mmCIF file of C-alpha atoms and ligand atoms in Angstrom:
data_model
loop_
_atom_site.group_PDB
_atom_site.id
_atom_site.type_symbol
_atom_site.label_atom_id
_atom_site.label_comp_id
_atom_site.label_asym_id
_atom_site.label_seq_id
_atom_site.Cartn_x
_atom_site.Cartn_y
_atom_site.Cartn_z
ATOM 1 C CA MET A 1 0.000 0.000 0.000
ATOM 2 C CA LYS A 2 1.343 3.402 -1.004
ATOM 3 C CA SER A 3 2.061 5.398 2.090
ATOM 4 C CA SER A 4 3.386 8.862 2.660
ATOM 5 C CA VAL A 5 4.010 10.253 6.094
ATOM 6 C CA LEU A 6 2.857 13.797 6.399
ATOM 7 C CA LEU A 7 2.864 16.686 8.737
ATOM 8 C CA ALA A 8 2.191 16.565 12.405
ATOM 9 C CA ALA A 9 2.277 20.113 13.645
ATOM 10 C CA GLY A 10 1.466 22.169 16.687
ATOM 11 C CA LEU A 11 2.670 22.976 20.137
ATOM 12 C CA ALA A 12 1.473 19.813 21.823
ATOM 13 C CA PHE A 13 3.288 17.829 19.200
ATOM 14 C CA ALA A 14 6.780 16.816 20.020
ATOM 15 C CA ALA A 15 7.019 14.251 17.273
ATOM 16 C CA VAL A 16 7.041 15.168 13.631
ATOM 17 C CA ALA A 17 7.375 12.356 11.173
ATOM 18 C CA VAL A 18 8.432 13.269 7.677
ATOM 19 C CA ALA A 19 8.546 10.837 4.749
ATOM 20 C CA GLY A 20 11.747 8.835 4.778
ATOM 21 C CA GLN A 21 13.062 10.391 7.987
ATOM 22 C CA PRO A 22 12.913 9.172 11.534
ATOM 23 C CA ALA A 23 10.531 11.076 13.763
ATOM 24 C CA ALA A 24 11.612 13.038 16.760
ATOM 25 C CA THR A 25 10.927 11.531 20.164
ATOM 26 C CA ALA A 26 7.475 12.275 21.516
ATOM 27 C CA PRO A 27 6.631 13.368 25.044
ATOM 28 C CA ARG A 28 5.207 10.489 26.924
ATOM 29 C CA LYS A 29 3.358 9.421 29.963
ATOM 30 C CA LYS A 30 5.473 7.951 32.746
ATOM 31 C CA GLY A 31 6.148 4.320 31.987
ATOM 32 C CA SER A 32 4.675 4.375 28.497
ATOM 33 C CA LYS A 33 6.588 3.921 25.264
ATOM 34 C CA ALA A 34 7.482 6.916 23.108
ATOM 35 C CA VAL A 35 5.215 7.149 20.094
ATOM 36 C CA LYS A 36 5.501 9.263 16.978
ATOM 37 C CA ALA A 37 2.523 11.561 16.604
ATOM 38 C CA SER A 38 1.776 11.769 12.918
ATOM 39 C CA VAL A 39 -0.690 11.846 10.075
ATOM 40 C CA GLN A 40 -0.159 9.392 7.253
ATOM 41 C CA LYS A 41 -2.029 9.435 3.988
ATOM 42 C CA GLN A 42 -2.483 6.020 2.416
ATOM 43 C CA ALA A 43 -4.246 4.790 -0.701
ATOM 44 C CA PHE A 44 -7.419 2.842 0.175
ATOM 45 C CA GLY A 45 -8.279 1.557 -3.299
ATOM 46 C CA GLU A 46 -10.909 3.139 -5.490
ATOM 47 C CA THR A 47 -14.666 3.157 -5.808
ATOM 48 C CA SER A 48 -16.266 1.302 -8.746
ATOM 49 C CA ASP A 49 -16.299 4.503 -10.842
ATOM 50 C CA GLY A 50 -12.490 4.643 -10.597
ATOM 51 C CA THR A 51 -12.268 7.469 -8.045
ATOM 52 C CA PRO A 52 -9.317 6.934 -5.694
ATOM 53 C CA VAL A 53 -9.978 6.832 -1.972
ATOM 54 C CA ASP A 54 -7.446 8.057 0.593
ATOM 55 C CA LEU A 55 -7.148 6.866 4.148
ATOM 56 C CA TYR A 56 -5.726 9.237 6.759
ATOM 57 C CA VAL A 57 -4.032 7.508 9.652
ATOM 58 C CA LEU A 58 -3.834 9.703 12.743
ATOM 59 C CA THR A 59 -1.541 8.585 15.574
ATOM 60 C CA ASN A 60 -1.296 10.534 18.822
ATOM 61 C CA VAL A 61 1.527 10.615 21.341
ATOM 62 C CA HIS A 62 -0.022 7.763 23.343
ATOM 63 C CA GLY A 63 -0.161 5.485 20.316
ATOM 64 C CA MET A 64 -3.897 5.796 19.878
ATOM 65 C CA VAL A 65 -4.801 5.491 16.176
ATOM 66 C CA ALA A 66 -7.779 6.724 14.139
ATOM 67 C CA LYS A 67 -8.190 5.916 10.447
ATOM 68 C CA ILE A 68 -10.574 7.987 8.383
ATOM 69 C CA MET A 69 -11.211 7.701 4.667
ATOM 70 C CA THR A 70 -12.273 10.262 2.079
ATOM 71 C CA PHE A 71 -15.217 8.100 0.936
ATOM 72 C CA GLY A 72 -18.076 9.039 3.252
ATOM 73 C CA GLY A 73 -15.687 10.658 5.750
ATOM 74 C CA ILE A 74 -15.827 7.246 7.390
ATOM 75 C CA VAL A 75 -13.903 6.411 10.561
ATOM 76 C CA THR A 76 -12.750 2.917 9.581
ATOM 77 C CA GLU A 77 -10.646 2.103 12.651
ATOM 78 C CA LEU A 78 -10.184 3.529 16.134
ATOM 79 C CA HIS A 79 -7.582 1.914 18.366
ATOM 80 C CA VAL A 80 -8.021 2.704 22.038
ATOM 81 C CA PRO A 81 -6.148 1.448 25.149
ATOM 82 C CA ASP A 82 -7.811 -0.733 27.781
ATOM 83 C CA ARG A 83 -7.011 -0.509 31.504
ATOM 84 C CA ALA A 84 -3.796 -2.514 30.927
ATOM 85 C CA GLY A 85 -2.765 -0.258 28.053
ATOM 86 C CA LYS A 86 -3.641 -2.839 25.392
ATOM 87 C CA MET A 87 -4.975 -1.271 22.211
ATOM 88 C CA ASP A 88 -8.013 -2.571 20.401
ATOM 89 C CA ASP A 89 -10.153 -1.337 17.547
ATOM 90 C CA VAL A 90 -13.503 -0.217 18.988
ATOM 91 C CA VAL A 91 -15.485 0.669 15.845
ATOM 92 C CA LEU A 92 -17.279 -1.551 13.367
ATOM 93 C CA GLY A 93 -16.100 -1.426 9.763
ATOM 94 C CA PHE A 94 -14.687 -3.308 6.807
ATOM 95 C CA LYS A 95 -11.232 -3.976 5.505
ATOM 96 C CA ASP A 96 -11.728 -2.719 1.954
ATOM 97 C CA ILE A 97 -13.553 -0.087 -0.031
ATOM 98 C CA LYS A 98 -15.449 -2.682 -2.060
ATOM 99 C CA THR A 99 -17.302 -3.901 1.016
ATOM 100 C CA TYR A 100 -18.127 -0.346 2.122
ATOM 101 C CA GLU A 101 -19.450 0.409 -1.365
ATOM 102 C CA ALA A 102 -21.591 -2.741 -1.369
ATOM 103 C CA GLY A 103 -23.732 -1.183 1.357
ATOM 104 C CA HIS A 104 -23.856 -0.943 5.127
ATOM 105 C CA PRO A 105 -25.832 0.939 7.795
ATOM 106 C CA TYR A 106 -23.676 4.097 7.902
ATOM 107 C CA PHE A 107 -20.701 2.559 9.742
ATOM 108 C CA GLY A 108 -18.460 5.414 10.940
ATOM 109 C CA ALA A 109 -19.854 7.856 8.403
ATOM 110 C CA ALA A 110 -20.138 11.619 8.199
ATOM 111 C CA THR A 111 -23.908 11.664 7.887
ATOM 112 C CA GLY A 112 -25.909 14.451 6.198
ATOM 113 C CA ARG A 113 -27.051 16.780 4.740
ATOM 114 C CA VAL A 114 -29.736 15.967 7.313
ATOM 115 C CA ALA A 115 -28.952 13.047 9.576
ATOM 116 C CA ASN A 116 -31.917 11.118 11.001
ATOM 117 C CA ARG A 117 -35.443 11.229 9.608
ATOM 118 C CA ILE A 118 -37.654 13.697 7.785
ATOM 119 C CA ALA A 119 -41.311 12.634 7.781
ATOM 120 C CA LYS A 120 -42.452 11.384 4.369
ATOM 121 C CA GLY A 121 -39.381 13.107 2.853
ATOM 122 C CA LYS A 122 -41.251 16.417 2.741
ATOM 123 C CA PHE A 123 -40.804 19.898 4.135
ATOM 124 C CA THR A 124 -41.742 23.485 3.324
ATOM 125 C CA LEU A 125 -39.227 26.304 3.498
ATOM 126 C CA GLY A 126 -39.711 29.929 2.418
ATOM 127 C CA GLY A 127 -43.127 29.022 1.020
ATOM 128 C CA GLN A 128 -41.708 26.321 -1.226
ATOM 129 C CA ASP A 129 -42.378 22.592 -0.902
ATOM 130 C CA TYR A 130 -39.441 20.216 -1.107
ATOM 131 C CA THR A 131 -39.573 16.484 -1.749
ATOM 132 C CA LEU A 132 -36.701 14.214 -0.814
ATOM 133 C CA ALA A 133 -36.094 10.524 -1.389
ATOM 134 C CA VAL A 134 -38.063 8.186 0.825
ATOM 135 C CA ASN A 135 -35.455 5.595 1.770
ATOM 136 C CA ASN A 136 -36.612 4.331 5.173
ATOM 137 C CA GLY A 137 -40.157 2.998 5.261
ATOM 138 C CA PRO A 138 -42.301 6.062 4.532
ATOM 139 C CA ASN A 139 -39.554 8.514 5.553
ATOM 140 C CA HIS A 140 -36.313 10.125 4.452
ATOM 141 C CA LEU A 141 -33.230 8.981 6.399
ATOM 142 C CA HIS A 142 -29.643 10.249 6.711
ATOM 143 C CA GLY A 143 -29.575 12.546 3.670
ATOM 144 C CA GLY A 144 -31.165 10.264 1.103
ATOM 145 C CA LEU A 145 -30.073 7.709 -1.449
ATOM 146 C CA LYS A 146 -26.611 9.200 -1.801
ATOM 147 C CA GLY A 147 -26.034 11.100 1.401
ATOM 148 C CA PHE A 148 -22.749 12.487 2.714
ATOM 149 C CA ASP A 149 -21.810 8.953 3.773
ATOM 150 C CA LYS A 150 -21.458 7.938 0.104
ATOM 151 C CA VAL A 151 -19.701 10.954 -1.423
ATOM 152 C CA HIS A 152 -16.002 11.600 -1.913
ATOM 153 C CA TRP A 153 -14.704 14.201 0.523
ATOM 154 C CA LYS A 154 -11.494 16.094 -0.165
ATOM 155 C CA GLY A 155 -8.958 15.432 2.568
ATOM 156 C CA ALA A 156 -6.135 17.709 3.700
ATOM 157 C CA ILE A 157 -3.804 17.603 6.678
ATOM 158 C CA ALA A 158 -4.910 20.252 9.146
ATOM 159 C CA SER A 159 -2.788 22.007 11.671
ATOM 160 C CA ALA A 160 -4.042 21.614 15.221
ATOM 161 C CA ALA A 161 -2.167 22.236 18.445
ATOM 162 C CA GLU A 162 -4.168 19.484 20.137
ATOM 163 C CA GLY A 163 -2.970 16.579 18.009
ATOM 164 C CA PRO A 164 -2.895 15.078 14.503
ATOM 165 C CA SER A 165 -5.733 16.368 12.386
ATOM 166 C CA VAL A 166 -7.328 16.012 8.952
ATOM 167 C CA LYS A 167 -9.862 18.322 7.361
ATOM 168 C CA PHE A 168 -12.443 16.986 4.918
ATOM 169 C CA THR A 169 -14.472 19.255 2.639
ATOM 170 C CA TYR A 170 -17.448 18.588 0.422
ATOM 171 C CA LEU A 171 -19.540 20.904 -1.719
ATOM 172 C CA SER A 172 -23.068 19.550 -1.954
ATOM 173 C CA PRO A 173 -24.643 21.165 -5.032
ATOM 174 C CA ASP A 174 -27.988 22.957 -5.020
ATOM 175 C CA GLY A 175 -30.702 20.342 -5.496
ATOM 176 C CA GLU A 176 -28.582 17.370 -4.439
ATOM 177 C CA GLU A 177 -30.922 14.723 -3.004
ATOM 178 C CA GLY A 178 -33.660 17.362 -3.304
ATOM 179 C CA TYR A 179 -32.160 19.845 -0.796
ATOM 180 C CA PRO A 180 -31.944 23.570 -1.640
ATOM 181 C CA GLY A 181 -28.684 25.520 -1.827
ATOM 182 C CA ASN A 182 -25.026 24.838 -2.469
ATOM 183 C CA LEU A 183 -23.818 23.619 0.889
ATOM 184 C CA ASN A 184 -20.116 23.838 1.636
ATOM 185 C CA SER A 185 -19.281 21.481 4.500
ATOM 186 C CA THR A 186 -16.085 20.797 6.382
ATOM 187 C CA VAL A 187 -15.528 18.057 8.901
ATOM 188 C CA THR A 188 -12.238 18.156 10.803
ATOM 189 C CA TYR A 189 -11.145 15.078 12.700
ATOM 190 C CA THR A 190 -8.482 15.593 15.380
ATOM 191 C CA LEU A 191 -7.053 12.786 17.456
ATOM 192 C CA THR A 192 -6.005 14.849 20.425
ATOM 193 C CA ASN A 193 -3.111 14.004 22.681
ATOM 194 C CA LYS A 194 -5.722 13.672 25.451
ATOM 195 C CA ASN A 195 -7.083 10.529 23.740
ATOM 196 C CA GLU A 196 -10.089 12.205 22.196
ATOM 197 C CA LEU A 197 -11.480 11.913 18.711
ATOM 198 C CA LYS A 198 -12.667 15.479 18.217
ATOM 199 C CA ILE A 199 -14.941 16.225 15.276
ATOM 200 C CA ASP A 200 -15.516 19.836 14.253
ATOM 201 C CA TYR A 201 -18.156 20.592 11.644
ATOM 202 C CA LYS A 202 -18.783 23.781 9.674
ATOM 203 C CA ALA A 203 -21.158 24.514 6.820
ATOM 204 C CA THR A 204 -22.290 27.515 4.784
ATOM 205 C CA THR A 205 -25.002 27.808 2.165
ATOM 206 C CA ASP A 206 -26.244 30.180 -0.542
ATOM 207 C CA LYS A 207 -29.964 29.378 0.053
ATOM 208 C CA PRO A 208 -31.801 28.508 3.265
ATOM 209 C CA THR A 209 -31.562 24.755 3.857
ATOM 210 C CA PRO A 210 -31.878 22.295 6.725
ATOM 211 C CA VAL A 211 -28.534 20.946 7.992
ATOM 212 C CA ASN A 212 -27.997 18.282 10.630
ATOM 213 C CA LEU A 213 -24.627 16.570 10.535
ATOM 214 C CA THR A 214 -23.441 13.727 12.706
ATOM 215 C CA ASN A 215 -20.932 10.921 12.955
ATOM 216 C CA HIS A 216 -22.419 7.459 12.795
ATOM 217 C CA SER A 217 -19.685 5.324 14.394
ATOM 218 C CA TYR A 218 -20.782 1.977 15.801
ATOM 219 C CA PHE A 219 -18.824 1.380 19.015
ATOM 220 C CA ASN A 220 -18.022 -1.757 20.908
ATOM 221 C CA LEU A 221 -15.631 -0.880 23.712
ATOM 222 C CA ALA A 222 -14.668 -4.536 24.216
ATOM 223 C CA GLY A 223 -13.350 -4.541 20.624
ATOM 224 C CA GLU A 224 -15.261 -4.639 17.361
ATOM 225 C CA GLY A 225 -16.592 -8.033 16.330
ATOM 226 C CA THR A 226 -16.348 -9.474 19.868
ATOM 227 C CA GLY A 227 -20.064 -9.813 20.610
ATOM 228 C CA ASP A 228 -22.828 -7.721 22.072
ATOM 229 C CA ILE A 229 -22.701 -4.458 24.010
ATOM 230 C CA LEU A 230 -25.488 -5.342 26.458
ATOM 231 C CA GLY A 231 -23.045 -5.454 29.401
ATOM 232 C CA HIS A 232 -21.722 -1.938 28.720
ATOM 233 C CA GLU A 233 -22.925 0.589 31.302
ATOM 234 C CA LEU A 234 -24.394 3.797 29.949
ATOM 235 C CA MET A 235 -25.051 7.143 31.561
ATOM 236 C CA LEU A 236 -26.917 9.744 29.525
ATOM 237 C CA GLU A 237 -27.085 13.375 30.631
ATOM 238 C CA ALA A 238 -30.675 13.456 29.461
ATOM 239 C CA ASP A 239 -33.802 13.790 31.585
ATOM 240 C CA ARG A 240 -36.032 13.907 28.507
ATOM 241 C CA TYR A 241 -36.492 12.356 25.087
ATOM 242 C CA THR A 242 -38.622 12.843 21.998
ATOM 243 C CA PRO A 243 -41.303 10.105 21.711
ATOM 244 C CA THR A 244 -42.034 8.913 18.177
ATOM 245 C CA ASP A 245 -44.648 7.073 16.154
ATOM 246 C CA ASP A 246 -43.831 3.572 14.972
ATOM 247 C CA THR A 247 -41.907 4.918 11.958
ATOM 248 C CA PHE A 248 -39.539 6.778 14.334
ATOM 249 C CA ILE A 249 -40.992 10.234 13.582
ATOM 250 C CA PRO A 250 -41.317 12.419 16.706
ATOM 251 C CA THR A 251 -44.820 13.222 17.852
ATOM 252 C CA GLY A 252 -43.563 16.695 18.813
ATOM 253 C CA GLN A 253 -43.767 16.010 22.545
ATOM 254 C CA ILE A 254 -40.747 16.186 24.815
ATOM 255 C CA SER A 255 -41.249 13.679 27.635
ATOM 256 C CA PRO A 256 -39.416 12.721 30.822
ATOM 257 C CA VAL A 257 -37.368 9.494 30.796
ATOM 258 C CA LYS A 258 -38.161 8.919 34.483
ATOM 259 C CA GLY A 259 -40.009 5.677 35.039
ATOM 260 C CA THR A 260 -39.211 4.371 31.530
ATOM 261 C CA PRO A 261 -36.465 2.028 30.212
ATOM 262 C CA LEU A 262 -34.943 5.177 28.688
ATOM 263 C CA ASP A 263 -33.822 6.452 32.071
ATOM 264 C CA PHE A 264 -30.016 6.308 31.896
ATOM 265 C CA THR A 265 -29.514 9.278 34.205
ATOM 266 C CA LYS A 266 -27.645 6.832 36.495
ATOM 267 C CA PRO A 267 -25.135 4.368 34.970
ATOM 268 C CA THR A 268 -27.140 1.302 33.881
ATOM 269 C CA LYS A 269 -26.285 -1.725 31.770
ATOM 270 C CA ILE A 270 -27.557 -1.239 28.229
ATOM 271 C CA GLY A 271 -29.051 -4.743 28.374
ATOM 272 C CA ALA A 272 -30.803 -4.270 31.729
ATOM 273 C CA ARG A 273 -34.142 -3.109 30.286
ATOM 274 C CA ILE A 274 -33.618 -3.388 26.538
ATOM 275 C CA GLY A 275 -36.236 -6.157 26.329
ATOM 276 C CA GLN A 276 -38.866 -3.692 27.491
ATOM 277 C CA ILE A 277 -38.553 -1.679 24.281
ATOM 278 C CA SER A 278 -41.339 -2.971 22.110
ATOM 279 C CA GLY A 279 -41.571 -2.883 18.345
ATOM 280 C CA ASP A 280 -39.722 -4.540 15.532
ATOM 281 C CA PRO A 281 -36.761 -5.070 15.859
ATOM 282 C CA GLY A 282 -36.854 -3.636 19.400
ATOM 283 C CA GLY A 283 -33.905 -2.085 21.192
ATOM 284 C CA TYR A 284 -32.863 1.510 21.689
ATOM 285 C CA ASP A 285 -33.230 3.855 18.736
ATOM 286 C CA HIS A 286 -34.250 7.106 20.432
ATOM 287 C CA ASN A 287 -33.404 10.775 20.414
ATOM 288 C CA PHE A 288 -32.495 12.052 23.857
ATOM 289 C CA VAL A 289 -32.746 15.718 24.764
ATOM 290 C CA LEU A 290 -29.440 16.625 26.375
ATOM 291 C CA ASN A 291 -29.714 18.518 29.656
ATOM 292 C CA HIS A 292 -27.086 21.070 28.623
ATOM 293 C CA GLY A 293 -29.330 22.225 25.802
ATOM 294 C CA GLY A 294 -26.603 22.382 23.176
ATOM 295 C CA LYS A 295 -25.646 25.955 24.066
ATOM 296 C CA SER A 296 -21.974 25.083 24.520
ATOM 297 C CA LEU A 297 -19.822 21.971 24.684
ATOM 298 C CA GLY A 298 -21.186 19.708 27.410
ATOM 299 C CA LEU A 299 -21.107 16.085 28.504
ATOM 300 C CA GLY A 300 -23.754 14.017 26.751
ATOM 301 C CA ALA A 301 -22.942 10.427 27.656
ATOM 302 C CA ARG A 302 -20.486 8.143 29.390
ATOM 303 C CA VAL A 303 -20.129 4.442 28.595
ATOM 304 C CA TYR A 304 -18.078 1.925 30.604
ATOM 305 C CA GLU A 305 -17.111 -1.556 29.499
ATOM 306 C CA PRO A 306 -16.351 -3.641 32.642
ATOM 307 C CA LYS A 307 -14.123 -6.374 31.117
ATOM 308 C CA THR A 308 -11.603 -4.021 29.501
ATOM 309 C CA GLY A 309 -12.127 -0.967 31.700
ATOM 310 C CA ARG A 310 -12.554 1.260 28.639
ATOM 311 C CA VAL A 311 -14.652 4.349 29.175
ATOM 312 C CA MET A 312 -15.938 6.576 26.410
ATOM 313 C CA GLU A 313 -17.449 9.980 27.009
ATOM 314 C CA MET A 314 -19.354 11.882 24.379
ATOM 315 C CA TRP A 315 -19.219 15.671 24.600
ATOM 316 C CA THR A 316 -21.099 17.824 22.170
ATOM 317 C CA THR A 317 -22.435 21.255 21.316
ATOM 318 C CA GLU A 318 -25.586 19.616 19.893
ATOM 319 C CA PRO A 319 -28.906 19.609 21.790
ATOM 320 C CA GLY A 320 -29.662 15.917 21.163
ATOM 321 C CA VAL A 321 -28.211 12.465 20.724
ATOM 322 C CA GLN A 322 -29.644 9.454 18.931
ATOM 323 C CA PHE A 323 -28.780 6.412 21.016
ATOM 324 C CA TYR A 324 -29.008 3.369 18.759
ATOM 325 C CA THR A 325 -28.113 -0.204 19.711
ATOM 326 C CA GLY A 326 -27.490 -1.708 16.277
ATOM 327 C CA ASN A 327 -30.940 -3.298 16.264
ATOM 328 C CA PHE A 328 -30.943 -3.824 12.521
ATOM 329 C CA LEU A 329 -27.588 -5.643 12.429
ATOM 330 C CA ASP A 330 -28.734 -9.089 11.390
ATOM 331 C CA GLY A 331 -25.599 -11.182 11.001
ATOM 332 C CA THR A 332 -25.250 -10.637 7.264
ATOM 333 C CA LEU A 333 -22.243 -8.286 7.474
ATOM 334 C CA LYS A 334 -18.766 -9.562 8.209
ATOM 335 C CA GLY A 335 -16.366 -7.144 9.849
ATOM 336 C CA LYS A 336 -12.759 -6.247 9.105
ATOM 337 C CA ARG A 337 -11.381 -8.936 11.447
ATOM 338 C CA GLY A 338 -13.821 -11.636 10.434
ATOM 339 C CA GLY A 339 -16.409 -11.069 13.186
ATOM 340 C CA ILE A 340 -20.048 -11.350 12.156
ATOM 341 C CA TYR A 341 -22.031 -8.260 13.112
ATOM 342 C CA LYS A 342 -25.230 -9.296 14.873
ATOM 343 C CA LYS A 343 -28.031 -7.449 16.600
ATOM 344 C CA ASN A 344 -26.783 -5.280 19.516
ATOM 345 C CA ASN A 345 -23.104 -5.896 18.665
ATOM 346 C CA ALA A 346 -22.495 -2.122 18.790
ATOM 347 C CA PHE A 347 -24.026 1.143 19.902
ATOM 348 C CA CYS A 348 -24.089 4.590 18.313
ATOM 349 C CA LEU A 349 -24.207 7.939 20.071
ATOM 350 C CA GLU A 350 -25.077 10.276 17.214
ATOM 351 C CA ALA A 351 -24.866 13.884 18.402
ATOM 352 C CA GLN A 352 -27.367 15.922 16.437
ATOM 353 C CA HIS A 353 -30.508 18.044 16.384
ATOM 354 C CA TYR A 354 -33.765 16.181 16.956
ATOM 355 C CA PRO A 355 -35.276 14.076 14.160
ATOM 356 C CA ASP A 356 -37.675 15.765 11.739
ATOM 357 C CA SER A 357 -36.820 19.194 13.169
ATOM 358 C CA VAL A 358 -37.614 20.790 9.824
ATOM 359 C CA ASN A 359 -41.289 19.863 10.380
ATOM 360 C CA GLN A 360 -41.407 20.449 14.138
ATOM 361 C CA PRO A 361 -41.760 24.143 15.077
ATOM 362 C CA ASN A 362 -41.123 23.527 18.799
ATOM 363 C CA PHE A 363 -37.740 21.806 18.230
ATOM 364 C CA PRO A 364 -34.481 23.772 17.934
ATOM 365 C CA SER A 365 -34.169 24.860 14.315
ATOM 366 C CA THR A 366 -31.932 23.098 11.790
ATOM 367 C CA ILE A 367 -32.279 25.825 9.154
ATOM 368 C CA LEU A 368 -29.045 27.388 7.951
ATOM 369 C CA THR A 369 -29.329 30.678 6.062
ATOM 370 C CA PRO A 370 -26.849 32.423 3.744
ATOM 371 C CA GLY A 371 -24.287 34.498 5.640
ATOM 372 C CA LYS A 372 -24.481 32.246 8.721
ATOM 373 C CA THR A 373 -22.147 29.370 9.573
ATOM 374 C CA TYR A 374 -23.321 26.041 10.924
ATOM 375 C CA THR A 375 -20.909 24.765 13.572
ATOM 376 C CA GLN A 376 -20.742 21.673 15.729
ATOM 377 C CA THR A 377 -18.096 20.110 17.920
ATOM 378 C CA THR A 378 -18.449 16.559 19.165
ATOM 379 C CA ILE A 379 -15.770 14.758 21.131
ATOM 380 C CA TYR A 380 -15.458 11.045 21.828
ATOM 381 C CA ARG A 381 -13.090 10.940 24.801
ATOM 382 C CA PHE A 382 -11.422 7.717 25.913
ATOM 383 C CA LEU A 383 -10.357 6.860 29.457
ATOM 384 C CA THR A 384 -10.066 3.735 31.544
ATOM 385 C CA ARG A 385 -11.095 2.753 35.035
ATOM 386 C CA GLN A 386 -10.876 -0.315 37.274
HETATM 387 C C1 BGC B 1 -31.291 5.252 13.033
HETATM 388 C C2 BGC B 1 -31.679 3.813 12.925
HETATM 389 C C3 BGC B 1 -31.050 3.257 11.693
HETATM 390 C C4 BGC B 1 -29.559 3.443 11.778
HETATM 391 C C5 BGC B 1 -28.825 2.948 10.577
HETATM 392 C C6 BGC B 1 -29.815 5.342 13.136
HETATM 393 O O1 BGC B 1 -29.421 6.679 13.196
HETATM 394 O O2 BGC B 1 -31.928 5.893 14.097
HETATM 395 O O3 BGC B 1 -33.077 3.650 12.883
HETATM 396 O O4 BGC B 1 -31.370 1.910 11.512
HETATM 397 O O5 BGC B 1 -29.256 4.788 11.962
HETATM 398 O O6 BGC B 1 -29.359 3.423 9.427
#
C-alpha cells in the first residue's frame, strides 16, 4: 500500500514524522513507550467509478490510532487502550472499499445533509415545498439515497495544536438529493493528545436549507466483532427524550425518561431493560434531549465496558443524541477482522438536532441561512477505570 508520512504540527506535538526520515521523540506518559505523533495518507483503493480513496491515519503521542477515509468521511478504525494499556479497535467497519461500497448501515460515516429522519421526505421552506427521497419505510433517512456517507470528501492535513488532524471538505450542489442551496461542509477530525477523537463541523449555504450533521460510528468498547454491548454501562445526561410514532418520527412532545427504560440518568447496563422496548426489531433507537441544551460543549454520555475498563465519554455542542443499539444488524455483514455483526453488537451515540426538526416548530431549528455558519463540535473521549 502506497504510504506517505505527512505533517504533524502544533505545540502539543513533540514528534514530527516526515517521509523517509525518523521522527523526533514524543513526550510520553510515565512508563509508556514513546510514540511518533503523525498523520499518514495512504491509498485505500478506489470506488467502482475509478475514483481513488485516501485513508488518513492519525496517531497521537499515546499510540492511539484513528483511520478515516475520504469516501463518506468514514472512521474505519479507532484503536483505544484498555485498563492494561492494550490497544483494540472499537469501531465496526470493513477492511476494503469494495465492502463499504456494497452497502452498510452508515458505519463510521459523516452523515448528512440531514442526519436522522424527515417525515415522508417532505418539508416546506420559504413558502416552497421540497420532496426528498423516501429511503426508510415512509420517511427520508440520513440525507437520502446518496447522502454524505457515500460521497467523496477532499482530505487535507490540518494544523491543530491538540494533536494530529485532517480536514475533509465537500460541496453539496444545489438540489442534491432534493435539498436547496449549495452547501459547503467541512468536517475536521483531530485525534487529540488527550485521547479524544474530536470532530468539528462547519457549513455555509447560498440558500436557506436544513442541515444536521453527525458521525455514525458503531462502538463496541470490548473490541469490534467481539459480541454484544449489552453489558456496557451507559449514563446519559438526558432527563427527557422525543417520543415517536412507529416509523420513528417524533410526535412533537418532549417527555421525561423517568419511570421508563430510557432512564439512563444513572449508569445502567444497556441490556438491563432493553427487552422492554417494544416494536420490531426492538432495542434503543431514540433521540435524547441533552440537559445542557446544546448551548456550549457539554457532557452528553459516558459508557463503561467492565471487562476491559474502557470508558468513552461523548461531549457535544448539539442539543440531542440518537442512542441506537445496532438493532438492525442481522448477522449478514462480516467485519474487518472476520467477526459477524449481529443485533446489539455495537451502539451509536449520534450527536445531532432532533429528528424531523424541519417539520417540528417547537424543536431547535436546523435551518441554515446564507451568511451564517453552521458549527458543531463533538468529542469522543477515551479513558479507563478499574
Ligand atoms: C437510526 C436507525 C437506523 C440506523 C442505521 C440510526 O441513526 O436511528 O433507525 O437503523 O441509523 O441506518
